[in-house]
CSV table of C-alpha atoms in Angstrom, one decimal:
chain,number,residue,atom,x,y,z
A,1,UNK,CA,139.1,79.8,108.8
A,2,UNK,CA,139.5,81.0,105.0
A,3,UNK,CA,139.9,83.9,103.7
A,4,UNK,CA,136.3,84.4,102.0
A,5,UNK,CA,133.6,86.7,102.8
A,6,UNK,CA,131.6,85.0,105.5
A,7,UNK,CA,127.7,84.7,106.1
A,8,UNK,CA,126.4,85.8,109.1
A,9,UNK,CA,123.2,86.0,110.6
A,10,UNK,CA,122.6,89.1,112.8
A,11,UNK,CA,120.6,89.1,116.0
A,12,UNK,CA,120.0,91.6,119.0
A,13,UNK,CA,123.3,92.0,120.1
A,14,UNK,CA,125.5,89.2,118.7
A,15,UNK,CA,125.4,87.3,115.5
A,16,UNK,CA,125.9,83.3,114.3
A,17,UNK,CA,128.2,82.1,111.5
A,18,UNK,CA,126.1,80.6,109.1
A,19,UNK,CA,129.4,80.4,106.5
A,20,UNK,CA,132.9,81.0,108.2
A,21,UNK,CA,134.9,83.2,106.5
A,22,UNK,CA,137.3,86.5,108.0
A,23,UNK,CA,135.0,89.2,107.4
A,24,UNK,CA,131.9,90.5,105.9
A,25,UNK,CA,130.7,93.3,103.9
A,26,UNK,CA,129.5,96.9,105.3
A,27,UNK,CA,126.3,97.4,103.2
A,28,UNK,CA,126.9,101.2,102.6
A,29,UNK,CA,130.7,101.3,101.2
A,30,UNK,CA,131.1,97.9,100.1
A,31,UNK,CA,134.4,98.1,102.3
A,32,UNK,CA,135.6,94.1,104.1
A,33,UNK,CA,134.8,93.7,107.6
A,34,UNK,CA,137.5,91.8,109.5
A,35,UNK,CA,134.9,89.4,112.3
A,36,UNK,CA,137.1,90.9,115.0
A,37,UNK,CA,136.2,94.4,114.9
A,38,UNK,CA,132.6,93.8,113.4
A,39,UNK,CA,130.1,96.1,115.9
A,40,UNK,CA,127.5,97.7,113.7
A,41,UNK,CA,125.0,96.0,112.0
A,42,UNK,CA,120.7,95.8,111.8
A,43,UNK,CA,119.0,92.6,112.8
A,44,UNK,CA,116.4,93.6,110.9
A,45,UNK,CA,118.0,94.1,107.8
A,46,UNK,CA,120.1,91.5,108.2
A,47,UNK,CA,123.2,94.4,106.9
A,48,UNK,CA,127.1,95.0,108.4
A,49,UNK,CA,128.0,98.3,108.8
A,50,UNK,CA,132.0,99.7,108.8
A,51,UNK,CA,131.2,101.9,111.7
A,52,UNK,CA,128.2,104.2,113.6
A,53,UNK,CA,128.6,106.7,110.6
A,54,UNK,CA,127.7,104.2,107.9
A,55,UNK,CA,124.9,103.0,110.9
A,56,UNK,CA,123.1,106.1,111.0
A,57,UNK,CA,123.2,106.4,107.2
A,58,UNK,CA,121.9,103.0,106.7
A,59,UNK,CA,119.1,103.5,108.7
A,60,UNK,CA,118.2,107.2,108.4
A,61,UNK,CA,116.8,105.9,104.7
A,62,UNK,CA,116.9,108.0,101.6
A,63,UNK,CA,117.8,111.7,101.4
C-alpha cells in the first residue's frame, strides 16, 4: 500500500477501494483518515468523516 490519499467509494455499511492508498480525507476538517479507524462517512455524499461530531455537522447542513 502507499502512502497517498486513497479513493474510496462508500456504501451502506462498508466501502470499496477504488484507489489504494492509507487513508482518506474527513470532509469537514480536512484532517487524514488512517483506513483502519475509518467509521463515519455518508453514502450519499460520497464524504469521510474524522468522527460522529464531524458526522452530525456534515449532515445537519448550514447554520
Amino acid at each position: 500500500m502507499t502512502d497517498q490519499e486513497a479513493r474510496l467509494t462508500y456504501g451502506d455499511g462498508d466501502y470499496s477501494v477504488v484507489r489504494p492508498g492509507r487513508f482518506v480525507r474527513c470532509a469537514v476538517s480536512g484532517r487524514p483518515i488512517p483506513l483502519e479507524i475509518l467509521r463515519y462517512w455518508s453514502a450519499e455524499r460520497q464524504e469521510a468523516y474524522f468522527g460522529p461530531e464531524q458526522a452530525v455537522e456534515a449532515l445537519a447542513g448550514p447554520k
